[in-house]
Amino acid sequence: MQVHANPSIAVQNVSKTYVSDRTIFNPKGNHLTAIRNATFVAHPGDSIGLVGRNGSGKSTLLRILAGIELPSEGSVLVLSLIHI
């Protein structure tokens, strides 16, 4: 296995919290934390597996990595390696 200094993906302390609609009876809304403090690094050639129960945040993390959603906290670096 080759060791690369620059990662393809770097996730540091990523959290994602959703807030439901506020109502007159619940002015703060309900908070749902989908991801809490996720941290990992992947280098070229590495494989990552996401395992968890339904509702554990797997799809949310993938949407953040794809740039479809932004994390509530933390930082994400994804280097695109497209070969045509």
GROMACS .gro file of N, CA, C and O in nm:
model
  336
    1MET      N    1   0.084  -0.117   0.000
    1MET     CA    2   0.000   0.000   0.000
    1MET      C    3   0.089   0.124   0.000
    1MET      O    4   0.184   0.134   0.076
    2GLN      N    5   0.055   0.221  -0.085
    2GLN     CA    6   0.130   0.345  -0.090
    2GLN      C    7   0.079   0.441   0.016
    2GLN      O    8  -0.039   0.446   0.046
    3VAL      N    9   0.171   0.519   0.072
    3VAL     CA   10   0.134   0.620   0.170
    3VAL      C   11   0.134   0.755   0.099
    3VAL      O   12   0.232   0.792   0.034
    4HIS      N   13   0.022   0.827   0.108
    4HIS     CA   14   0.008   0.957   0.044
    4HIS      C   15   0.000   1.065   0.151
    4HIS      O   16  -0.070   1.050   0.250
    5ALA      N   17   0.070   1.172   0.129
    5ALA     CA   18   0.067   1.282   0.225
    5ALA      C   19  -0.063   1.360   0.216
    5ALA      O   20  -0.112   1.411   0.315
    6ASN      N   21  -0.120   1.370   0.096
    6ASN     CA   22  -0.242   1.448   0.078
    6ASN      C   23  -0.363   1.357   0.070
    6ASN      O   24  -0.371   1.270  -0.017
    7PRO      N   25  -0.461   1.377   0.157
    7PRO     CA   26  -0.580   1.291   0.155
    7PRO      C   27  -0.674   1.328   0.041
    7PRO      O   28  -0.674   1.440  -0.008
    8SER      N   29  -0.754   1.230  -0.001
    8SER     CA   30  -0.861   1.255  -0.098
    8SER      C   31  -0.984   1.309  -0.027
    8SER      O   32  -1.057   1.391  -0.081
    9ILE      N   33  -1.007   1.260   0.093
    9ILE     CA   34  -1.121   1.303   0.175
    9ILE      C   35  -1.070   1.325   0.317
    9ILE      O   36  -1.002   1.239   0.373
   10ALA      N   37  -1.105   1.439   0.373
   10ALA     CA   38  -1.073   1.467   0.513
   10ALA      C   39  -1.196   1.527   0.578
   10ALA      O   40  -1.247   1.630   0.534
   11VAL      N   41  -1.245   1.461   0.680
   11VAL     CA   42  -1.364   1.505   0.754
   11VAL      C   43  -1.320   1.529   0.898
   11VAL      O   44  -1.262   1.440   0.960
   12GLN      N   45  -1.345   1.649   0.948
   12GLN     CA   46  -1.300   1.681   1.084
   12GLN      C   47  -1.414   1.740   1.166
   12GLN      O   48  -1.468   1.846   1.132
   13ASN      N   49  -1.449   1.669   1.272
   13ASN     CA   50  -1.552   1.713   1.368
   13ASN      C   51  -1.681   1.758   1.301
   13ASN      O   52  -1.738   1.862   1.336
   14VAL      N   53  -1.728   1.680   1.204
   14VAL     CA   54  -1.849   1.716   1.131
   14VAL      C   55  -1.973   1.673   1.208
   14VAL      O   56  -1.983   1.559   1.255
   15SER      N   57  -2.064   1.767   1.223
   15SER     CA   58  -2.194   1.742   1.284
   15SER      C   59  -2.301   1.800   1.194
   15SER      O   60  -2.277   1.899   1.123
   16LYS      N   61  -2.419   1.739   1.195
   16LYS     CA   62  -2.533   1.790   1.119
   16LYS      C   63  -2.656   1.781   1.208
   16LYS      O   64  -2.692   1.675   1.256
   17THR      N   65  -2.718   1.896   1.230
   17THR     CA   66  -2.839   1.905   1.312
   17THR      C   67  -2.948   1.968   1.229
   17THR      O   68  -2.927   2.070   1.163
   18TYR      N   69  -3.065   1.906   1.230
   18TYR     CA   70  -3.182   1.959   1.162
   18TYR      C   71  -3.275   2.019   1.267
   18TYR      O   72  -3.287   1.967   1.377
   19VAL      N   73  -3.341   2.129   1.232
   19VAL     CA   74  -3.437   2.192   1.321
   19VAL      C   75  -3.572   2.188   1.251
   19VAL      O   76  -3.585   2.235   1.138
   20SER      N   77  -3.672   2.133   1.320
   20SER     CA   78  -3.806   2.126   1.261
   20SER      C   79  -3.872   2.263   1.269
   20SER      O   80  -3.823   2.355   1.333
   21ASP      N   81  -3.984   2.275   1.205
   21ASP     CA   82  -4.057   2.402   1.204
   21ASP      C   83  -4.092   2.445   1.345
   21ASP      O   84  -4.130   2.366   1.430
   22ARG      N   85  -4.080   2.573   1.366
   22ARG     CA   86  -4.117   2.630   1.495
   22ARG      C   87  -4.268   2.657   1.494
   22ARG      O   88  -4.322   2.698   1.393
   23THR      N   89  -4.329   2.638   1.606
   23THR     CA   90  -4.472   2.666   1.618
   23THR      C   91  -4.494   2.755   1.740
   23THR      O   92  -4.403   2.777   1.821
   24ILE      N   93  -4.614   2.802   1.754
   24ILE     CA   94  -4.647   2.884   1.870
   24ILE      C   95  -4.634   2.804   1.999
   24ILE      O   96  -4.603   2.857   2.105
   25PHE      N   97  -4.653   2.670   1.989
   25PHE     CA   98  -4.643   2.584   2.107
   25PHE      C   99  -4.500   2.537   2.133
   25PHE      O  100  -4.468   2.494   2.242
   26ASN      N  101  -4.415   2.544   2.030
   26ASN     CA  102  -4.276   2.502   2.041
   26ASN      C  103  -4.189   2.604   1.967
   26ASN      O  104  -4.143   2.578   1.856
   27PRO      N  105  -4.164   2.721   2.027
   27PRO     CA  106  -4.095   2.830   1.956
   27PRO      C  107  -3.951   2.799   1.916
   27PRO      O  108  -3.899   2.859   1.824
   28LYS      N  109  -3.886   2.706   1.983
   28LYS     CA  110  -3.748   2.670   1.949
   28LYS      C  111  -3.742   2.561   1.842
   28LYS      O  112  -3.637   2.539   1.783
   29GLY      N  113  -3.850   2.492   1.818
   29GLY     CA  114  -3.850   2.380   1.724
   29GLY      C  115  -3.784   2.258   1.786
   29GLY      O  116  -3.726   2.264   1.894
   30ASN      N  117  -3.793   2.147   1.718
   30ASN     CA  118  -3.729   2.024   1.762
   30ASN      C  119  -3.596   2.008   1.690
   30ASN      O  120  -3.585   2.034   1.571
   31HIS      N  121  -3.494   1.966   1.761
   31HIS     CA  122  -3.361   1.946   1.704
   31HIS      C  123  -3.335   1.797   1.688
   31HIS      O  124  -3.359   1.719   1.780
   32LEU      N  125  -3.286   1.758   1.570
   32LEU     CA  126  -3.249   1.620   1.543
   32LEU      C  127  -3.104   1.620   1.498
   32LEU      O  128  -3.070   1.683   1.396
   33THR      N  129  -3.017   1.555   1.573
   33THR     CA  130  -2.876   1.546   1.535
   33THR      C  131  -2.856   1.418   1.455
   33THR      O  132  -2.871   1.308   1.506
   34ALA      N  133  -2.823   1.435   1.326
   34ALA     CA  134  -2.804   1.320   1.238
   34ALA      C  135  -2.661   1.267   1.245
   34ALA      O  136  -2.637   1.148   1.234
   35ILE      N  137  -2.564   1.358   1.261
   35ILE     CA  138  -2.422   1.322   1.270
   35ILE      C  139  -2.360   1.405   1.381
   35ILE      O  140  -2.388   1.524   1.391
   36ARG      N  141  -2.276   1.342   1.462
   36ARG     CA  142  -2.212   1.415   1.572
   36ARG      C  143  -2.062   1.386   1.571
   36ARG      O  144  -2.019   1.273   1.591
   37ASN      N  145  -1.983   1.490   1.546
   37ASN     CA  146  -1.836   1.486   1.557
   37ASN      C  147  -1.770   1.374   1.478
   37ASN      O  148  -1.683   1.303   1.530
   38ALA      N  149  -1.807   1.356   1.352
   38ALA     CA  150  -1.744   1.255   1.267
   38ALA      C  151  -1.608   1.306   1.220
   38ALA      O  152  -1.595   1.419   1.175
   39THR      N  153  -1.507   1.221   1.233
   39THR     CA  154  -1.371   1.256   1.189
   39THR      C  155  -1.308   1.133   1.124
   39THR      O  156  -1.306   1.026   1.183
   40PHE      N  157  -1.257   1.150   1.002
   40PHE     CA  158  -1.182   1.044   0.936
   40PHE      C  159  -1.106   1.103   0.817
   40PHE      O  160  -1.134   1.213   0.771
   41VAL      N  161  -1.007   1.028   0.769
   41VAL     CA  162  -0.926   1.067   0.653
   41VAL      C  163  -0.917   0.947   0.561
   41VAL      O  164  -0.902   0.834   0.607
   42ALA      N  165  -0.927   0.971   0.431
   42ALA     CA  166  -0.910   0.867   0.331
   42ALA      C  167  -0.811   0.915   0.226
   42ALA      O  168  -0.820   1.029   0.179
   43HIS      N  169  -0.717   0.830   0.192
   43HIS     CA  170  -0.616   0.862   0.092
   43HIS      C  171  -0.650   0.790  -0.038
   43HIS      O  172  -0.732   0.697  -0.038
   44PRO      N  173  -0.590   0.830  -0.150
   44PRO     CA  174  -0.616   0.762  -0.277
   44PRO      C  175  -0.597   0.611  -0.263
   44PRO      O  176  -0.498   0.564  -0.207
   45GLY      N  177  -0.694   0.536  -0.310
   45GLY     CA  178  -0.690   0.389  -0.302
   45GLY      C  179  -0.756   0.332  -0.179
   45GLY      O  180  -0.782   0.211  -0.172
   46ASP      N  181  -0.786   0.414  -0.079
   46ASP     CA  182  -0.853   0.366   0.042
   46ASP      C  183  -1.000   0.340   0.014
   46ASP      O  184  -1.060   0.398  -0.077
   47SER      N  185  -1.059   0.251   0.091
   47SER     CA  186  -1.202   0.225   0.086
   47SER      C  187  -1.263   0.262   0.219
   47SER      O  188  -1.201   0.245   0.324
   48ILE      N  189  -1.385   0.313   0.214
   48ILE     CA  190  -1.457   0.350   0.336
   48ILE      C  191  -1.590   0.278   0.335
   48ILE      O  192  -1.660   0.278   0.233
   49GLY      N  193  -1.626   0.218   0.446
   49GLY     CA  194  -1.757   0.154   0.460
   49GLY      C  195  -1.840   0.228   0.564
   49GLY      O  196  -1.788   0.265   0.669
   50LEU      N  197  -1.965   0.253   0.532
   50LEU     CA  198  -2.057   0.317   0.627
   50LEU      C  199  -2.157   0.211   0.672
   50LEU      O  200  -2.232   0.158   0.591
   51VAL      N  201  -2.155   0.182   0.800
   51VAL     CA  202  -2.242   0.079   0.855
   51VAL      C  203  -2.320   0.140   0.971
   51VAL      O  204  -2.264   0.213   1.053
   52GLY      N  205  -2.449   0.113   0.975
   52GLY     CA  206  -2.530   0.163   1.085
   52GLY      C  207  -2.676   0.131   1.064
   52GLY      O  208  -2.718   0.092   0.956
   53ARG      N  209  -2.752   0.149   1.169
   53ARG     CA  210  -2.896   0.126   1.163
   53ARG      C  211  -2.964   0.233   1.079
   53ARG      O  212  -2.906   0.337   1.050
   54ASN      N  213  -3.090   0.207   1.044
   54ASN     CA  214  -3.170   0.309   0.976
   54ASN      C  215  -3.176   0.433   1.063
   54ASN      O  216  -3.195   0.426   1.184
   55GLY      N  217  -3.155   0.549   0.999
   55GLY     CA  218  -3.162   0.674   1.071
   55GLY      C  219  -3.035   0.711   1.145
   55GLY      O  220  -3.034   0.804   1.225
   56SER      N  221  -2.924   0.642   1.116
   56SER     CA  222  -2.800   0.670   1.189
   56SER      C  223  -2.713   0.777   1.123
   56SER      O  224  -2.609   0.812   1.176
   57GLY      N  225  -2.754   0.829   1.006
   57GLY     CA  226  -2.681   0.939   0.944
   57GLY      C  227  -2.594   0.902   0.825
   57GLY      O  228  -2.518   0.985   0.776
   58LYS      N  229  -2.604   0.778   0.775
   58LYS     CA  230  -2.520   0.736   0.662
   58LYS      C  231  -2.548   0.820   0.538
   58LYS      O  232  -2.455   0.873   0.476
   59SER      N  233  -2.672   0.834   0.501
   59SER     CA  234  -2.708   0.912   0.381
   59SER      C  235  -2.677   1.060   0.401
   59SER      O  236  -2.635   1.128   0.306
   60THR      N  237  -2.696   1.109   0.520
   60THR     CA  238  -2.663   1.249   0.548
   60THR      C  239  -2.515   1.273   0.527
   60THR      O  240  -2.475   1.373   0.465
   61LEU      N  241  -2.430   1.184   0.575
   61LEU     CA  242  -2.287   1.198   0.556
   61LEU      C  243  -2.251   1.194   0.408
   61LEU      O  244  -2.169   1.274   0.360
   62LEU      N  245  -2.312   1.105   0.332
   62LEU     CA  246  -2.284   1.098   0.189
   62LEU      C  247  -2.329   1.225   0.117
   62LEU      O  248  -2.260   1.273   0.027
   63ARG      N  249  -2.442   1.282   0.158
   63ARG     CA  250  -2.487   1.408   0.097
   63ARG      C  251  -2.390   1.522   0.130
   63ARG      O  252  -2.365   1.608   0.046
   64ILE      N  253  -2.334   1.521   0.248
   64ILE     CA  254  -2.235   1.623   0.285
   64ILE      C  255  -2.108   1.604   0.202
   64ILE      O  256  -2.052   1.700   0.149
   65LEU      N  257  -2.062   1.481   0.186
   65LEU     CA  258  -1.942   1.454   0.107
   65LEU      C  259  -1.962   1.492  -0.040
   65LEU      O  260  -1.869   1.537  -0.107
   66ALA      N  261  -2.084   1.475  -0.090
   66ALA     CA  262  -2.115   1.509  -0.229
   66ALA      C  263  -2.136   1.658  -0.249
   66ALA      O  264  -2.147   1.705  -0.362
   67GLY      N  265  -2.146   1.733  -0.141
   67GLY     CA  266  -2.168   1.877  -0.151
   67GLY      C  267  -2.313   1.916  -0.166
   67GLY      O  268  -2.344   2.031  -0.195
   68ILE      N  269  -2.404   1.822  -0.147
   68ILE     CA  270  -2.548   1.850  -0.158
   68ILE      C  271  -2.598   1.924  -0.034
   68ILE      O  272  -2.685   2.009  -0.043
   69GLU      N  273  -2.541   1.890   0.081
   69GLU     CA  274  -2.575   1.956   0.206
   69GLU      C  275  -2.447   2.008   0.271
   69GLU      O  276  -2.339   1.956   0.245
   70LEU      N  277  -2.462   2.108   0.356
   70LEU     CA  278  -2.349   2.160   0.433
   70LEU      C  279  -2.357   2.108   0.576
   70LEU      O  280  -2.467   2.092   0.629
   71PRO      N  281  -2.243   2.082   0.638
   71PRO     CA  282  -2.247   2.041   0.778
   71PRO      C  283  -2.287   2.159   0.866
   71PRO      O  284  -2.264   2.275   0.832
   72SER      N  285  -2.348   2.130   0.980
   72SER     CA  286  -2.379   2.234   1.078
   72SER      C  287  -2.252   2.281   1.147
   72SER      O  288  -2.240   2.398   1.184
   73GLU      N  289  -2.158   2.189   1.166
   73GLU     CA  290  -2.029   2.219   1.228
   73GLU      C  291  -1.922   2.134   1.162
   73GLU      O  292  -1.950   2.032   1.103
   74GLY      N  293  -1.797   2.177   1.175
   74GLY     CA  294  -1.685   2.100   1.126
   74GLY      C  295  -1.645   2.137   0.984
   74GLY      O  296  -1.698   2.231   0.925
   75SER      N  297  -1.548   2.062   0.931
   75SER     CA  298  -1.497   2.090   0.797
   75SER      C  299  -1.485   1.963   0.715
   75SER      O  300  -1.460   1.854   0.769
   76VAL      N  301  -1.502   1.979   0.583
   76VAL     CA  302  -1.496   1.866   0.490
   76VAL      C  303  -1.409   1.907   0.371
   76VAL      O  304  -1.428   2.015   0.314
   77LEU      N  305  -1.314   1.823   0.336
   77LEU     CA  306  -1.231   1.842   0.218
   77LEU      C  307  -1.248   1.719   0.130
   77LEU      O  308  -1.223   1.607   0.176
   78VAL      N  309  -1.292   1.738   0.006
   78VAL     CA  310  -1.306   1.629  -0.089
   78VAL      C  311  -1.236   1.671  -0.217
   78VAL      O  312  -1.276   1.768  -0.281
   79LEU      N  313  -1.130   1.600  -0.254
   79LEU     CA  314  -1.060   1.627  -0.379
   79LEU      C  315  -1.117   1.536  -0.487
   79LEU      O  316  -1.123   1.415  -0.470
   80SER      N  317  -1.160   1.595  -0.595
   80SER     CA  318  -1.222   1.520  -0.704
   80SER      C  319  -1.112   1.461  -0.791
   80SER      O  320  -1.026   1.532  -0.843
   81LEU      N  321  -1.115   1.330  -0.809
   81LEU     CA  322  -1.017   1.261  -0.892
   81LEU      C  323  -1.091   1.194  -1.007
   81LEU      O  324  -1.121   1.075  -1.004
   82ILE      N  325  -1.122   1.271  -1.110
   82ILE     CA  326  -1.198   1.219  -1.224
   82ILE      C  327  -1.103   1.193  -1.339
   82ILE      O  328  -1.027   1.281  -1.381
   83HIS      N  329  -1.107   1.071  -1.392
   83HIS     CA  330  -1.025   1.034  -1.508
   83HIS      C  331  -1.118   1.007  -1.624
   83HIS      O  332  -1.206   0.922  -1.616
   84ILE      N  333  -1.099   1.082  -1.731
   84ILE     CA  334  -1.185   1.062  -1.851
   84ILE      C  335  -1.100   1.008  -1.963
   84ILE      O  336  -0.991   1.047  -1.986
   0.00000   0.00000   0.00000
